[in-house]
Amino acid sequence: MSGPALAATRGATVSSVNLRAGPGTWYPIVMTMPPSAALTIYGCLDAASWCDVSWGGARGWVSSNYVSIYYQGQTVALSPALIPMIGLTVVAFNQAYWNNHYGGQPWYGQWNTYYRSGPGYGGVARGGCVGAACGGSAVVRGPYGGGAAARGACGPDRCAGGAILRRPGGGLEFRRGVVER
């Protein structure tokens, strides 16, 4: 989301915390915010793990673990259940956001170095069954734009699936599994 959300909310940091260029600790630090910094919260990822905020003229992402809001007479931490109740928008992070807010930063041209996607920042997974047959595949994109894929195959008596896991440090691990029917 590149512009302000429909229902921005006021919040505050619960301690000193880094404002980052994306929703993850691997993104560059835009600035460090002090405890009790008054934030404008534009929205959070659907899992409420990271929120798009502004403070001191800067825009970026902060872990929701470090954000509190004033709700129903008390200060509370953000959570997935609370987001719809307070009217916060669920937002997504993409390259348009990066381009809109970080054009003047020294790391701006390094989108492919930092961007990660998918559950656990991995990539895409797909599977399904038709009658007695089943199938699945997974794709993981690397930090520099490369990728890796695993594919499952099925028959009436067995189902094989593929999975790709990203190891700490960037290595990939391929796993295959077979289920006999």
GROMACS .gro file of N, CA, C and O in nm, residues 22-144:
model
  492
   22GLY      N    1   1.117  -0.248   0.548
   22GLY     CA    2   1.026  -0.356   0.510
   22GLY      C    3   0.991  -0.437   0.633
   22GLY      O    4   1.051  -0.421   0.740
   23PRO      N    5   0.896  -0.528   0.619
   23PRO     CA    6   0.848  -0.607   0.732
   23PRO      C    7   0.937  -0.727   0.765
   23PRO      O    8   0.903  -0.841   0.738
   24GLY      N    9   1.052  -0.701   0.822
   24GLY     CA   10   1.145  -0.806   0.862
   24GLY      C   11   1.273  -0.745   0.913
   24GLY      O   12   1.312  -0.634   0.873
   25THR      N   13   1.343  -0.817   0.998
   25THR     CA   14   1.466  -0.764   1.057
   25THR      C   15   1.582  -0.760   0.958
   25THR      O   16   1.686  -0.702   0.988
   26TRP      N   17   1.569  -0.821   0.841
   26TRP     CA   18   1.674  -0.818   0.740
   26TRP      C   19   1.667  -0.691   0.655
   26TRP      O   20   1.760  -0.663   0.580
   27TYR      N   21   1.560  -0.613   0.666
   27TYR     CA   22   1.550  -0.488   0.591
   27TYR      C   23   1.634  -0.379   0.657
   27TYR      O   24   1.653  -0.381   0.779
   28PRO      N   25   1.680  -0.282   0.579
   28PRO     CA   26   1.762  -0.174   0.635
   28PRO      C   27   1.685  -0.093   0.740
   28PRO      O   28   1.563  -0.080   0.734
   29ILE      N   29   1.761  -0.038   0.834
   29ILE     CA   30   1.704   0.048   0.937
   29ILE      C   31   1.689   0.189   0.880
   29ILE      O   32   1.786   0.248   0.832
   30VAL      N   33   1.567   0.242   0.885
   30VAL     CA   34   1.541   0.378   0.841
   30VAL      C   35   1.585   0.474   0.952
   30VAL      O   36   1.650   0.574   0.927
   31MET      N   37   1.547   0.442   1.076
   31MET     CA   38   1.587   0.517   1.195
   31MET      C   39   1.551   0.437   1.318
   31MET      O   40   1.477   0.339   1.309
   32THR      N   41   1.603   0.478   1.431
   32THR     CA   42   1.565   0.415   1.558
   32THR      C   43   1.472   0.510   1.630
   32THR      O   44   1.501   0.629   1.644
   33MET      N   45   1.357   0.457   1.672
   33MET     CA   46   1.257   0.538   1.741
   33MET      C   47   1.272   0.520   1.892
   33MET      O   48   1.299   0.409   1.937
   34PRO      N   49   1.250   0.625   1.968
   34PRO     CA   50   1.262   0.615   2.114
   34PRO      C   51   1.139   0.552   2.177
   34PRO      O   52   1.034   0.539   2.112
   35PRO      N   53   1.147   0.515   2.304
   35PRO     CA   54   1.028   0.466   2.375
   35PRO      C   55   0.920   0.574   2.375
   35PRO      O   56   0.950   0.693   2.379
   36SER      N   57   0.796   0.533   2.366
   36SER     CA   58   0.678   0.621   2.368
   36SER      C   59   0.670   0.717   2.251
   36SER      O   60   0.603   0.820   2.259
   37ALA      N   61   0.735   0.684   2.139
   37ALA     CA   62   0.724   0.767   2.018
   37ALA      C   63   0.580   0.757   1.966
   37ALA      O   64   0.526   0.647   1.950
   38ALA      N   65   0.518   0.871   1.940
   38ALA     CA   66   0.379   0.874   1.891
   38ALA      C   67   0.378   0.839   1.742
   38ALA      O   68   0.435   0.910   1.660
   39LEU      N   69   0.314   0.727   1.708
   39LEU     CA   70   0.311   0.675   1.571
   39LEU      C   71   0.176   0.699   1.505
   39LEU      O   72   0.073   0.700   1.571
   40THR      N   73   0.179   0.709   1.372
   40THR     CA   74   0.059   0.694   1.292
   40THR      C   75   0.069   0.555   1.230
   40THR      O   76   0.168   0.525   1.163
   41ILE      N   77  -0.030   0.471   1.256
   41ILE     CA   78  -0.031   0.334   1.205
   41ILE      C   79  -0.126   0.330   1.086
   41ILE      O   80  -0.245   0.354   1.099
   42TYR      N   81  -0.072   0.299   0.967
   42TYR     CA   82  -0.153   0.295   0.845
   42TYR      C   83  -0.217   0.159   0.823
   42TYR      O   84  -0.315   0.147   0.753
   43GLY      N   85  -0.160   0.057   0.882
   43GLY     CA   86  -0.214  -0.078   0.869
   43GLY      C   87  -0.109  -0.179   0.908
   43GLY      O   88   0.007  -0.145   0.930
   44CYS      N   89  -0.151  -0.305   0.914
   44CYS     CA   90  -0.059  -0.414   0.951
   44CYS      C   91  -0.076  -0.529   0.852
   44CYS      O   92  -0.180  -0.541   0.786
   45LEU      N   93   0.027  -0.612   0.843
   45LEU     CA   94   0.015  -0.733   0.763
   45LEU      C   95  -0.098  -0.817   0.818
   45LEU      O   96  -0.136  -0.803   0.935
   46ASP      N   97  -0.152  -0.909   0.740
   46ASP     CA   98  -0.269  -0.986   0.784
   46ASP      C   99  -0.244  -1.067   0.909
   46ASP      O  100  -0.335  -1.094   0.985
   47ALA      N  101  -0.120  -1.104   0.937
   47ALA     CA  102  -0.090  -1.177   1.060
   47ALA      C  103  -0.059  -1.083   1.175
   47ALA      O  104  -0.027  -1.127   1.284
   48ALA      N  105  -0.067  -0.954   1.152
   48ALA     CA  106  -0.040  -0.849   1.251
   48ALA      C  107   0.102  -0.854   1.305
   48ALA      O  108   0.131  -0.801   1.411
   49SER      N  109   0.194  -0.915   1.233
   49SER     CA  110   0.331  -0.927   1.281
   49SER      C  111   0.411  -0.798   1.260
   49SER      O  112   0.497  -0.765   1.340
   50TRP      N  113   0.383  -0.725   1.154
   50TRP     CA  114   0.452  -0.600   1.123
   50TRP      C  115   0.349  -0.497   1.080
   50TRP      O  116   0.251  -0.530   1.013
   51CYS      N  117   0.377  -0.371   1.117
   51CYS     CA  118   0.284  -0.262   1.083
   51CYS      C  119   0.356  -0.152   1.007
   51CYS      O  120   0.473  -0.122   1.034
   52ASP      N  121   0.284  -0.092   0.914
   52ASP     CA  122   0.328   0.021   0.835
   52ASP      C  123   0.298   0.148   0.916
   52ASP      O  124   0.182   0.176   0.946
   53VAL      N  125   0.403   0.222   0.954
   53VAL     CA  126   0.386   0.337   1.043
   53VAL      C  127   0.466   0.456   0.992
   53VAL      O  128   0.554   0.443   0.906
   54SER      N  129   0.435   0.573   1.051
   54SER     CA  130   0.521   0.689   1.028
   54SER      C  131   0.551   0.753   1.162
   54SER      O  132   0.471   0.747   1.256
   55TRP      N  133   0.670   0.812   1.167
   55TRP     CA  134   0.714   0.886   1.286
   55TRP      C  135   0.825   0.980   1.245
   55TRP      O  136   0.914   0.942   1.167
   56GLY      N  137   0.822   1.102   1.294
   56GLY     CA  138   0.928   1.198   1.269
   56GLY      C  139   0.954   1.223   1.122
   56GLY      O  140   1.067   1.244   1.082
   57GLY      N  141   0.851   1.218   1.040
   57GLY     CA  142   0.865   1.243   0.897
   57GLY      C  143   0.912   1.122   0.817
   57GLY      O  144   0.929   1.132   0.695
   58ALA      N  145   0.935   1.010   0.881
   58ALA     CA  146   0.980   0.889   0.811
   58ALA      C  147   0.869   0.786   0.809
   58ALA      O  148   0.785   0.779   0.898
   59ARG      N  149   0.871   0.703   0.706
   59ARG     CA  150   0.772   0.597   0.690
   59ARG      C  151   0.846   0.464   0.688
   59ARG      O  152   0.954   0.452   0.632
   60GLY      N  153   0.787   0.361   0.750
   60GLY     CA  154   0.850   0.230   0.750
   60GLY      C  155   0.769   0.128   0.826
   60GLY      O  156   0.650   0.146   0.852
   61TRP      N  157   0.836   0.021   0.862
   61TRP     CA  158   0.773  -0.096   0.923
   61TRP      C  159   0.833  -0.122   1.060
   61TRP      O  160   0.954  -0.110   1.081
   62VAL      N  161   0.747  -0.158   1.153
   62VAL     CA  162   0.790  -0.191   1.289
   62VAL      C  163   0.717  -0.318   1.332
   62VAL      O  164   0.600  -0.338   1.297
   63SER      N  165   0.787  -0.403   1.404
   63SER     CA  166   0.724  -0.523   1.457
   63SER      C  167   0.611  -0.482   1.551
   63SER      O  168   0.627  -0.395   1.636
   64SER      N  169   0.496  -0.546   1.536
   64SER     CA  170   0.381  -0.512   1.620
   64SER      C  171   0.407  -0.542   1.767
   64SER      O  172   0.338  -0.490   1.854
   65ASN      N  173   0.508  -0.622   1.797
   65ASN     CA  174   0.544  -0.649   1.936
   65ASN      C  175   0.588  -0.523   2.009
   65ASN      O  176   0.591  -0.521   2.132
   66TYR      N  177   0.625  -0.420   1.933
   66TYR     CA  178   0.675  -0.296   1.991
   66TYR      C  179   0.576  -0.181   1.977
   66TYR      O  180   0.614  -0.065   1.993
   67VAL      N  181   0.450  -0.212   1.945
   67VAL     CA  182   0.349  -0.108   1.923
   67VAL      C  183   0.232  -0.130   2.017
   67VAL      O  184   0.183  -0.241   2.034
   68SER      N  185   0.188  -0.022   2.077
   68SER     CA  186   0.067  -0.027   2.160
   68SER      C  187  -0.029   0.082   2.110
   68SER      O  188   0.013   0.178   2.044
   69ILE      N  189  -0.156   0.063   2.139
   69ILE     CA  190  -0.258   0.162   2.107
   69ILE      C  191  -0.345   0.184   2.230
   69ILE      O  192  -0.345   0.102   2.322
   70TYR      N  193  -0.417   0.292   2.228
   70TYR     CA  194  -0.512   0.320   2.335
   70TYR      C  195  -0.648   0.273   2.286
   70TYR      O  196  -0.699   0.320   2.185
   71TYR      N  197  -0.707   0.175   2.354
   71TYR     CA  198  -0.833   0.114   2.310
   71TYR      C  199  -0.921   0.086   2.431
   71TYR      O  200  -0.877   0.024   2.527
   72GLN      N  201  -1.043   0.133   2.425
   72GLN     CA  202  -1.141   0.115   2.532
   72GLN      C  203  -1.085   0.151   2.670
   72GLN      O  204  -1.097   0.076   2.766
   73GLY      N  205  -1.020   0.266   2.676
   73GLY     CA  206  -0.975   0.318   2.803
   73GLY      C  207  -0.845   0.262   2.856
   73GLY      O  208  -0.807   0.291   2.969
   74GLN      N  209  -0.775   0.181   2.776
   74GLN     CA  210  -0.649   0.127   2.824
   74GLN      C  211  -0.548   0.110   2.710
   74GLN      O  212  -0.586   0.104   2.594
   75THR      N  213  -0.422   0.103   2.746
   75THR     CA  214  -0.316   0.080   2.649
   75THR      C  215  -0.303  -0.070   2.627
   75THR      O  216  -0.290  -0.146   2.723
   76VAL      N  217  -0.311  -0.113   2.500
   76VAL     CA  218  -0.305  -0.255   2.468
   76VAL      C  219  -0.210  -0.279   2.351
   76VAL      O  220  -0.187  -0.191   2.269
   77ALA      N  221  -0.154  -0.399   2.346
   77ALA     CA  222  -0.067  -0.439   2.235
   77ALA      C  223  -0.152  -0.476   2.115
   77ALA      O  224  -0.265  -0.524   2.129
   78LEU      N  225  -0.099  -0.453   1.996
   78LEU     CA  226  -0.170  -0.493   1.875
   78LEU      C  227  -0.173  -0.645   1.863
   78LEU      O  228  -0.080  -0.713   1.904
   79SER      N  229  -0.281  -0.697   1.805
   79SER     CA  230  -0.294  -0.840   1.783
   79SER      C  231  -0.383  -0.862   1.662
   79SER      O  232  -0.460  -0.773   1.625
   80PRO      N  233  -0.378  -0.980   1.598
   80PRO     CA  234  -0.464  -1.006   1.483
   80PRO      C  235  -0.613  -0.989   1.515
   80PRO      O  236  -0.689  -0.940   1.434
   81ALA      N  237  -0.654  -1.025   1.635
   81ALA     CA  238  -0.795  -1.013   1.672
   81ALA      C  239  -0.836  -0.867   1.690
   81ALA      O  240  -0.951  -0.830   1.665
   82LEU      N  241  -0.745  -0.783   1.731
   82LEU     CA  242  -0.776  -0.643   1.759
   82LEU      C  243  -0.783  -0.558   1.632
   82LEU      O  244  -0.858  -0.460   1.626
   83ILE      N  245  -0.710  -0.595   1.529
   83ILE     CA  246  -0.702  -0.514   1.407
   83ILE      C  247  -0.839  -0.481   1.349
   83ILE      O  248  -0.870  -0.365   1.326
   84PRO      N  249  -0.928  -0.578   1.323
   84PRO     CA  250  -1.059  -0.540   1.267
   84PRO      C  251  -1.145  -0.461   1.366
   84PRO      O  252  -1.226  -0.379   1.326
   85MET      N  253  -1.127  -0.486   1.495
   85MET     CA  254  -1.209  -0.417   1.595
   85MET      C  255  -1.178  -0.267   1.601
   85MET      O  256  -1.265  -0.187   1.629
   86ILE      N  257  -1.053  -0.230   1.575
   86ILE     CA  258  -1.017  -0.088   1.579
   86ILE      C  259  -1.020  -0.024   1.441
   86ILE      O  260  -0.995   0.093   1.428
   87GLY      N  261  -1.050  -0.103   1.338
   87GLY     CA  262  -1.063  -0.049   1.203
   87GLY      C  263  -0.932  -0.031   1.130
   87GLY      O  264  -0.927   0.042   1.031
   88LEU      N  265  -0.825  -0.096   1.175
   88LEU     CA  266  -0.698  -0.088   1.104
   88LEU      C  267  -0.708  -0.166   0.974
   88LEU      O  268  -0.766  -0.274   0.969
   89THR      N  269  -0.646  -0.113   0.873
   89THR     CA  270  -0.645  -0.177   0.742
   89THR      C  271  -0.538  -0.287   0.739
   89THR      O  272  -0.431  -0.271   0.796
   90VAL      N  273  -0.568  -0.397   0.673
   90VAL     CA  274  -0.467  -0.499   0.646
   90VAL      C  275  -0.396  -0.455   0.519
   90VAL      O  276  -0.459  -0.428   0.417
   91VAL      N  277  -0.264  -0.441   0.527
   91VAL     CA  278  -0.185  -0.391   0.415
   91VAL      C  279  -0.087  -0.497   0.368
   91VAL      O  280  -0.059  -0.594   0.439
   92ALA      N  281  -0.035  -0.475   0.250
   92ALA     CA  282   0.067  -0.563   0.193
   92ALA      C  283   0.193  -0.480   0.166
   92ALA      O  284   0.185  -0.358   0.150
   93PHE      N  285   0.305  -0.546   0.163
   93PHE     CA  286   0.431  -0.479   0.132
   93PHE      C  287   0.470  -0.519  -0.009
   93PHE      O  288   0.465  -0.637  -0.045
   94ASN      N  289   0.509  -0.421  -0.090
   94ASN     CA  290   0.549  -0.450  -0.227
   94ASN      C  291   0.652  -0.349  -0.275
   94ASN      O  292   0.689  -0.256  -0.203
   95GLN      N  293   0.696  -0.366  -0.398
   95GLN     CA  294   0.801  -0.279  -0.452
   95GLN      C  295   0.752  -0.137  -0.472
   95GLN      O  296   0.831  -0.042  -0.461
   96ALA      N  297   0.624  -0.117  -0.497
   96ALA     CA  298   0.571   0.019  -0.512
   96ALA      C  299   0.588   0.097  -0.381
   96ALA      O  300   0.624   0.216  -0.382
   97TYR      N  301   0.564   0.033  -0.268
   97TYR     CA  302   0.586   0.096  -0.137
   97TYR      C  303   0.732   0.138  -0.125
   97TYR      O  304   0.764   0.250  -0.088
   98TRP      N  305   0.823   0.046  -0.154
   98TRP     CA  306   0.967   0.070  -0.149
   98TRP      C  307   1.002   0.191  -0.235
   98TRP      O  308   1.074   0.282  -0.193
   99ASN      N  309   0.952   0.192  -0.360
   99ASN     CA  310   0.983   0.300  -0.454
   99ASN      C  311   0.928   0.435  -0.405
   99ASN      O  312   0.993   0.538  -0.421
  100ASN      N  313   0.809   0.434  -0.346
  100ASN     CA  314   0.747   0.559  -0.300
  100ASN      C  315   0.817   0.621  -0.180
  100ASN      O  316   0.816   0.742  -0.164
  101HIS      N  317   0.876   0.540  -0.094
  101HIS     CA  318   0.927   0.592   0.032
  101HIS      C  319   1.079   0.595   0.048
  101HIS      O  320   1.129   0.660   0.138
  102TYR      N  321   1.153   0.525  -0.039
  102TYR     CA  322   1.296   0.512  -0.012
  102TYR      C  323   1.387   0.552  -0.128
  102TYR      O  324   1.504   0.518  -0.130
  103GLY      N  325   1.335   0.627  -0.224
  103GLY     CA  326   1.412   0.667  -0.342
  103GLY      C  327   1.544   0.736  -0.310
  103GLY      O  328   1.641   0.723  -0.384
  104GLY      N  329   1.552   0.809  -0.202
  104GLY     CA  330   1.674   0.882  -0.168
  104GLY      C  331   1.770   0.806  -0.077
  104GLY      O  332   1.876   0.858  -0.041
  105GLN      N  333   1.737   0.685  -0.039
  105GLN     CA  334   1.821   0.608   0.054
  105GLN      C  335   1.936   0.538  -0.020
  105GLN      O  336   1.919   0.497  -0.134
  106PRO      N  337   2.050   0.521   0.044
  106PRO     CA  338   2.164   0.457  -0.024
  106PRO      C  339   2.138   0.312  -0.063
  106PRO      O  340   2.198   0.262  -0.157
  107TRP      N  341   2.046   0.245   0.002
  107TRP     CA  342   2.016   0.104  -0.028
  107TRP      C  343   1.895   0.089  -0.119
  107TRP      O  344   1.850  -0.021  -0.147
  108TYR      N  345   1.842   0.199  -0.169
  108TYR     CA  346   1.719   0.196  -0.251
  108TYR      C  347   1.729   0.099  -0.369
  108TYR      O  348   1.638   0.022  -0.394
  109GLY      N  349   1.837   0.099  -0.442
  109GLY     CA  350   1.851   0.015  -0.562
  109GLY      C  351   1.874  -0.132  -0.533
  109GLY      O  352   1.898  -0.210  -0.624
  110GLN      N  353   1.863  -0.174  -0.407
  110GLN     CA  354   1.893  -0.312  -0.370
  110GLN      C  355   1.767  -0.391  -0.330
  110GLN      O  356   1.772  -0.478  -0.244
  111TRP      N  357   1.655  -0.363  -0.392
  111TRP     CA  358   1.529  -0.432  -0.364
  111TRP      C  359   1.547  -0.583  -0.364
  111TRP      O  360   1.503  -0.654  -0.274
  112ASN      N  361   1.610  -0.638  -0.466
  112ASN     CA  362   1.625  -0.784  -0.478
  112ASN      C  363   1.714  -0.843  -0.369
  112ASN      O  364   1.706  -0.962  -0.342
  113THR      N  365   1.797  -0.763  -0.309
  113THR     CA  366   1.881  -0.810  -0.199
  113THR      C  367   1.797  -0.834  -0.074
  113THR      O  368   1.821  -0.928   0.000
  114TYR      N  369   1.699  -0.748  -0.053
  114TYR     CA  370   1.623  -0.752   0.072
  114TYR      C  371   1.489  -0.824   0.063
  114TYR      O  372   1.445  -0.886   0.159
  115TYR      N  373   1.420  -0.815  -0.050
  115TYR     CA  374   1.282  -0.864  -0.058
  115TYR      C  375   1.274  -1.015  -0.045
  115TYR      O  376   1.347  -1.089  -0.110
  116ARG      N  377   1.181  -1.058   0.039
  116ARG     CA  378   1.149  -1.200   0.059
  116ARG      C  379   0.998  -1.210   0.064
  116ARG      O  380   0.932  -1.122   0.116
  117SER      N  381   0.943  -1.318   0.014
  117SER     CA  382   0.798  -1.331   0.013
  117SER      C  383   0.754  -1.466   0.063
  117SER      O  384   0.834  -1.556   0.082
  118GLY      N  385   0.624  -1.480   0.081
  118GLY     CA  386   0.564  -1.609   0.116
  118GLY      C  387   0.566  -1.639   0.264
  118GLY      O  388   0.624  -1.566   0.342
  119PRO      N  389   0.503  -1.750   0.303
  119PRO     CA  390   0.502  -1.788   0.444
  119PRO      C  391   0.644  -1.809   0.494
  119PRO      O  392   0.721  -1.880   0.433
  120GLY      N  393   0.678  -1.742   0.600
  120GLY     CA  394   0.814  -1.752   0.652
  120GLY      C  395   0.914  -1.695   0.553
  120GLY      O  396   1.028  -1.735   0.551
  121TYR      N  397   0.870  -1.602   0.467
  121TYR     CA  398   0.945  -1.534   0.361
  121TYR      C  399   0.998  -1.628   0.254
  121TYR      O  400   1.093  -1.598   0.186
  122GLY      N  401   0.935  -1.739   0.231
  122GLY     CA  402   0.985  -1.836   0.135
  122GLY      C  403   0.938  -1.816  -0.007
  122GLY      O  404   1.013  -1.780  -0.093
  123GLY      N  405   0.814  -1.836  -0.040
  123GLY     CA  406   0.770  -1.825  -0.176
  123GLY      C  407   0.629  -1.875  -0.193
  123GLY      O  408   0.541  -1.839  -0.119
  124VAL      N  409   0.609  -1.959  -0.293
  124VAL     CA  410   0.476  -2.001  -0.329
  124VAL      C  411   0.462  -2.151  -0.310
  124VAL      O  412   0.554  -2.226  -0.340
  125ALA      N  413   0.348  -2.196  -0.264
  125ALA     CA  414   0.323  -2.339  -0.253
  125ALA      C  415   0.186  -2.369  -0.308
  125ALA      O  416   0.096  -2.286  -0.299
  126ARG      N  417   0.170  -2.485  -0.367
  126ARG     CA  418   0.042  -2.519  -0.425
  126ARG      C  419   0.020  -2.669  -0.417
  126ARG      O  420   0.114  -2.746  -0.431
  127GLY      N  421  -0.100  -2.709  -0.400
  127GLY     CA  422  -0.131  -2.852  -0.396
  127GLY      C  423  -0.279  -2.872  -0.418
  127GLY      O  424  -0.355  -2.779  -0.420
  128GLY      N  425  -0.317  -2.997  -0.436
  128GLY     CA  426  -0.458  -3.024  -0.453
  128GLY      C  427  -0.483  -3.169  -0.486
  128GLY      O  428  -0.392  -3.243  -0.516
  129CYS      N  429  -0.610  -3.207  -0.481
  129CYS     CA  430  -0.648  -3.344  -0.511
  129CYS      C  431  -0.765  -3.342  -0.609
  129CYS      O  432  -0.850  -3.256  -0.602
  130VAL      N  433  -0.764  -3.438  -0.698
  130VAL     CA  434  -0.876  -3.459  -0.788
  130VAL      C  435  -0.907  -3.608  -0.783
  130VAL      O  436  -0.826  -3.689  -0.826
  131GLY      N  437  -1.021  -3.642  -0.728
  131GLY     CA  438  -1.055  -3.782  -0.713
  131GLY      C  439  -0.954  -3.851  -0.624
  131GLY      O  440  -0.924  -3.806  -0.514
  132ALA      N  441  -0.895  -3.960  -0.674
  132ALA     CA  442  -0.796  -4.034  -0.597
  132ALA      C  443  -0.655  -3.981  -0.617
  132ALA      O  444  -0.562  -4.027  -0.556
  133ALA      N  445  -0.637  -3.884  -0.708
  133ALA     CA  446  -0.504  -3.832  -0.737
  133ALA      C  447  -0.480  -3.702  -0.659
  133ALA      O  448  -0.572  -3.629  -0.627
  134CYS      N  449  -0.354  -3.676  -0.625
  134CYS     CA  450  -0.318  -3.553  -0.556
  134CYS      C  451  -0.186  -3.502  -0.611
  134CYS      O  452  -0.111  -3.576  -0.672
  135GLY      N  453  -0.159  -3.377  -0.589
  135GLY     CA  454  -0.033  -3.321  -0.639
  135GLY      C  455   0.003  -3.196  -0.561
  135GLY      O  456  -0.078  -3.137  -0.494
  136GLY      N  457   0.126  -3.156  -0.572
  136GLY     CA  458   0.170  -3.036  -0.504
  136GLY      C  459   0.301  -2.988  -0.560
  136GLY      O  460   0.374  -3.062  -0.624
  137SER      N  461   0.327  -2.859  -0.540
  137SER     CA  462   0.453  -2.803  -0.582
  137SER      C  463   0.487  -2.686  -0.491
  137SER      O  464   0.400  -2.631  -0.425
  138ALA      N  465   0.612  -2.648  -0.490
  138ALA     CA  466   0.655  -2.533  -0.411
  138ALA      C  467   0.765  -2.461  -0.486
  138ALA      O  468   0.845  -2.523  -0.556
  139VAL      N  469   0.767  -2.330  -0.474
  139VAL     CA  470   0.870  -2.248  -0.537
  139VAL      C  471   0.922  -2.151  -0.433
  139VAL      O  472   0.844  -2.090  -0.361
  140VAL      N  473   1.051  -2.135  -0.427
  140VAL     CA  474   1.113  -2.038  -0.337
  140VAL      C  475   1.199  -1.945  -0.421
  140VAL      O  476   1.276  -1.990  -0.504
  141ARG      N  477   1.184  -1.815  -0.399
  141ARG     CA  478   1.267  -1.718  -0.467
  141ARG      C  479   1.384  -1.681  -0.379
  141ARG      O  480   1.369  -1.660  -0.261
  142GLY      N  481   1.500  -1.672  -0.439
  142GLY     CA  482   1.619  -1.634  -0.365
  142GLY      C  483   1.628  -1.484  -0.344
  142GLY      O  484   1.555  -1.408  -0.406
  143PRO      N  485   1.716  -1.439  -0.259
  143PRO     CA  486   1.727  -1.297  -0.231
  143PRO      C  487   1.774  -1.215  -0.349
  143PRO      O  488   1.756  -1.095  -0.353
  144TYR      N  489   1.835  -1.277  -0.450
  144TYR     CA  490   1.883  -1.205  -0.567
  144TYR      C  491   1.798  -1.233  -0.691
  144TYR      O  492   1.840  -1.210  -0.802
   0.00000   0.00000   0.00000
